[in-house]
Amino acid sequence: AQTVTQSQPEMSVQEAETVTLSCTYDTSESDYYLFWYKQPPSRQMILVIRQEAYKQQNATENRFSVNFQKAAKSFSLKISDSQLGDAAMYFCAYRSSRYNNNDMRFGAGTRLTVKP
Amino acid sequence: GAVVSQHPSRVICKSGTSVKIECRSLDFQATTMFWYRQFPKQSLMLMATSNEGSKATYEQGVEKDKFLINHASLTLSTLTVTSAHPEDSSFYICSARVIAGNEQFFGPGTRLTVL
């Protein structure tokens, strides 16, 4: 079974600075998807960024980018120019590309605090 | 982006009663819907996967007779917590997968409190 590990329960960053959230995963599959979700106090899950495992290029979405290291099974999220609105729980998630086993597995989460 | 709604957003019930939570995909059809449970300060734990027109697949440790899931149409799935007890108090989140797609969208969640 696939597992997702986020080793940082809490992280803090100064406004306008850069922070990196770590995520590792364990899988025997070669094709899969990785995601970072943001969960603000409203509890609504918001997709931040996604990465297809077959793509070597790291995904980017404005201030958010990932460092995808397939061999190391690492998928970190970098937030540049942090804003107060970035404060939230961040979950790393894995999903197999196989149709019969395509539910999403989440890490334990990292609580990000942004200091003004 | 696609919208998934959940109703109710918050429910308080007495121990022993049953509670139904609805999950709707508002502007797309979803062959697959997922139900998650999230305890305070914890991650989302998958409870079950439901496919339209077929029985739900439950994760290990989730009682299928207690958490009844019905996915009668491509836009609606329901989770019924039967004979609820205080330990069932949690935040329940549904998620819907677009037909033949890789996108998955989450509902806003339902907070269940069992007294």
Coordinates of C-alpha atoms in Angstrom, one line a residue:
Chain A
A1 CA 0.0 0.0 0.0
Q2 CA 1.1 3.5 -0.7
T3 CA 2.0 5.7 2.2
V4 CA 2.7 9.5 2.3
T5 CA 4.9 11.0 5.0
Q6 CA 5.0 14.7 6.0
S7 CA 7.7 15.0 8.6
Q8 CA 7.0 18.6 9.5
P9 CA 3.9 19.0 11.7
E10 CA 4.4 22.7 11.8
M11 CA 6.3 25.3 9.8
S12 CA 6.6 29.0 10.2
V13 CA 7.7 31.6 7.6
Q14 CA 8.1 35.4 7.6
E15 CA 5.8 37.2 5.2
A16 CA 7.5 37.7 1.8
E17 CA 10.0 35.0 2.5
T18 CA 10.2 31.5 1.0
V19 CA 9.3 28.2 2.7
T20 CA 9.6 24.6 1.7
L21 CA 7.3 21.8 2.9
S22 CA 8.6 18.3 2.7
C23 CA 6.8 15.2 1.5
T24 CA 8.0 11.7 0.8
Y25 CA 6.0 8.7 -0.4
D26 CA 6.3 5.0 -0.8
T27 CA 5.1 3.2 -3.8
S28 CA 6.0 0.4 -6.2
E29 CA 4.2 1.9 -9.1
S30 CA 5.8 3.8 -11.8
D31 CA 2.9 6.0 -12.9
Y32 CA 1.0 8.1 -10.4
Y33 CA 0.0 11.6 -9.5
L34 CA 1.1 13.8 -6.6
F35 CA -0.8 16.7 -5.2
W36 CA -0.5 19.4 -2.6
Y37 CA -3.7 20.6 -1.1
K38 CA -4.3 23.6 1.2
Q39 CA -6.9 23.4 3.9
P40 CA -7.6 26.8 5.5
P41 CA -9.7 27.2 8.7
S42 CA -12.8 26.9 6.6
R43 CA -11.8 23.2 6.1
Q44 CA -12.4 23.4 2.3
M45 CA -9.7 21.5 0.5
I46 CA -8.0 23.6 -2.2
L47 CA -5.8 22.1 -4.8
V48 CA -2.5 24.0 -4.9
I49 CA -0.5 22.0 -7.4
R50 CA -0.3 18.6 -9.0
Q51 CA 2.5 16.6 -10.6
E52 CA 2.3 13.7 -13.0
A53 CA 5.0 11.2 -12.3
Y54 CA 5.8 10.6 -15.9
K55 CA 6.7 14.3 -16.3
Q56 CA 10.3 15.2 -15.4
Q57 CA 9.6 18.9 -15.3
N58 CA 8.6 20.2 -12.0
A59 CA 5.1 21.8 -11.8
T60 CA 4.7 25.4 -11.0
E61 CA 1.7 27.6 -10.2
N62 CA 2.6 31.2 -9.7
R63 CA 4.3 31.4 -6.3
F64 CA 4.0 27.6 -5.7
S65 CA 6.5 25.2 -7.2
V66 CA 7.5 21.6 -6.4
N67 CA 10.7 19.7 -6.4
F68 CA 9.8 16.3 -7.6
Q69 CA 12.5 13.7 -7.1
K70 CA 11.1 10.4 -8.5
A71 CA 14.0 8.2 -7.6
A72 CA 14.1 9.5 -4.1
K73 CA 10.3 9.5 -3.9
S74 CA 10.3 13.0 -2.7
F75 CA 7.8 15.8 -3.5
S76 CA 8.4 19.1 -1.7
L77 CA 6.4 22.3 -2.1
K78 CA 8.1 25.6 -2.2
I79 CA 6.1 28.8 -1.5
S80 CA 7.8 32.0 -2.6
D81 CA 6.9 35.5 -1.4
S82 CA 4.7 34.0 1.3
Q83 CA 1.5 35.9 2.1
L84 CA -0.7 36.0 5.2
G85 CA -3.3 34.1 3.2
D86 CA -1.0 31.2 2.7
A87 CA -1.4 30.2 6.4
A88 CA -3.2 26.9 6.5
M89 CA -2.8 23.2 6.8
Y90 CA -1.0 21.7 3.8
F91 CA -1.5 18.1 2.8
C92 CA 0.6 16.1 0.3
A93 CA -1.4 13.4 -1.5
Y94 CA -0.7 10.5 -3.7
R95 CA -2.9 8.8 -6.3
S96 CA -2.3 5.8 -8.4
S97 CA -3.0 6.1 -12.1
R98 CA -4.5 2.7 -12.2
Y99 CA -8.3 2.9 -12.5
N100 CA -9.0 0.1 -10.1
N101 CA -6.9 1.7 -7.3
N102 CA -7.3 5.4 -7.8
D103 CA -8.2 6.8 -4.4
M104 CA -6.2 9.6 -2.9
R105 CA -3.9 9.0 0.1
F106 CA -3.0 11.9 2.2
G107 CA 0.0 12.7 4.5
A108 CA -0.5 13.8 8.0
G109 CA -0.3 17.5 7.1
T110 CA 1.9 20.5 7.9
R111 CA 0.5 23.5 9.6
L112 CA 2.0 26.6 8.0
T113 CA 2.1 29.9 10.0
V114 CA 2.9 33.1 8.2
K115 CA 4.3 35.9 10.4
P116 CA 3.7 39.5 9.4
Chain B
G1 CA -13.5 24.9 -11.5
A2 CA -16.0 22.2 -10.7
V3 CA -18.1 22.6 -7.6
V4 CA -19.0 19.9 -5.1
S5 CA -21.6 20.7 -2.5
Q6 CA -22.4 19.0 0.8
H7 CA -25.5 19.2 2.9
P8 CA -25.8 19.8 5.7
S9 CA -22.7 21.7 6.6
R10 CA -23.2 21.1 10.2
V11 CA -25.4 18.7 12.1
I12 CA -26.0 17.9 15.8
C13 CA -27.9 14.8 16.7
K14 CA -28.6 12.6 19.7
S15 CA -26.9 9.4 20.2
G16 CA -28.7 6.5 18.5
T17 CA -30.2 8.5 15.7
S18 CA -29.2 8.3 12.0
V19 CA -27.9 11.2 10.0
K20 CA -27.7 11.5 6.2
I21 CA -25.1 13.6 4.5
E22 CA -25.6 14.5 0.8
C23 CA -22.8 15.1 -1.7
R24 CA -23.6 16.6 -5.0
S25 CA -21.5 17.5 -8.0
L26 CA -23.2 20.6 -9.3
D27 CA -21.8 21.2 -12.7
F28 CA -20.3 17.9 -13.8
Q29 CA -20.9 14.2 -13.7
A30 CA -18.9 12.0 -11.4
T31 CA -18.7 8.3 -11.8
T32 CA -16.7 8.0 -8.6
M33 CA -17.2 9.7 -5.2
F34 CA -15.0 9.3 -2.2
W35 CA -15.9 9.8 1.5
Y36 CA -13.3 10.9 4.0
R37 CA -13.3 11.4 7.7
Q38 CA -11.2 14.0 9.4
F39 CA -10.7 14.1 13.2
P40 CA -9.4 17.4 14.7
K41 CA -5.9 18.2 13.8
Q42 CA -5.6 15.0 11.8
S43 CA -5.4 14.2 8.1
L44 CA -8.2 12.9 5.9
M45 CA -8.8 9.2 6.1
L46 CA -10.6 7.5 3.3
M47 CA -13.7 5.7 4.4
A48 CA -15.1 4.4 1.2
T49 CA -15.2 4.7 -2.6
S50 CA -18.5 4.7 -4.3
N51 CA -19.2 4.2 -8.0
E52 CA -22.5 5.2 -9.6
G53 CA -24.9 2.2 -9.7
S54 CA -22.7 -0.2 -7.7
K55 CA -21.9 -1.0 -4.1
A56 CA -19.4 1.1 -2.3
T57 CA -16.0 -0.2 -1.5
Y58 CA -15.1 0.3 2.2
E59 CA -11.6 0.7 3.6
Q60 CA -10.5 -1.7 6.2
G61 CA -11.9 -1.0 9.6
V62 CA -14.9 1.0 8.3
E63 CA -18.2 -0.6 9.2
K64 CA -20.3 -0.8 6.1
D65 CA -23.5 -1.4 8.1
K66 CA -22.8 1.7 10.1
F67 CA -21.8 4.0 7.3
L68 CA -24.2 3.4 4.5
I69 CA -23.3 4.9 1.1
N70 CA -25.6 5.2 -1.8
H71 CA -24.4 6.6 -5.2
A72 CA -27.7 6.5 -7.1
S73 CA -26.8 9.0 -9.8
L74 CA -23.9 10.6 -11.5
T75 CA -24.3 13.8 -9.4
L76 CA -25.4 12.5 -6.0
S77 CA -23.9 10.3 -3.3
T78 CA -25.2 10.0 0.3
L79 CA -23.5 8.9 3.5
T80 CA -25.8 7.8 6.2
V81 CA -24.4 7.4 9.7
T82 CA -26.7 4.9 11.4
S83 CA -27.2 4.7 15.1
A84 CA -24.7 7.5 15.6
H85 CA -22.6 7.6 18.8
P86 CA -20.3 10.3 20.2
E87 CA -17.2 8.6 18.8
D88 CA -18.7 9.2 15.3
S89 CA -18.4 12.9 15.8
S90 CA -16.1 14.1 13.1
F91 CA -15.7 16.2 10.0
Y92 CA -16.9 14.3 6.9
I93 CA -15.7 15.3 3.5
C94 CA -16.8 14.0 0.1
S95 CA -14.8 14.2 -3.1
A96 CA -16.0 13.6 -6.7
R97 CA -14.0 12.4 -9.7
V98 CA -14.8 13.7 -13.1
I99 CA -15.8 11.1 -15.7
A100 CA -12.8 9.8 -17.6
G101 CA -10.7 12.5 -16.0
N102 CA -8.0 12.9 -13.4
E103 CA -9.5 15.9 -11.6
Q104 CA -10.9 15.3 -8.2
F105 CA -12.9 18.0 -6.4
F106 CA -13.7 18.3 -2.7
G107 CA -16.9 19.3 -1.0
P108 CA -16.8 21.8 1.9
G109 CA -17.3 19.1 4.5
T110 CA -20.0 18.3 7.1
R111 CA -19.3 18.6 10.8
L112 CA -21.2 16.0 12.7
T113 CA -21.6 16.3 16.5
V114 CA -23.3 13.4 18.3
L115 CA -24.4 14.2 21.8

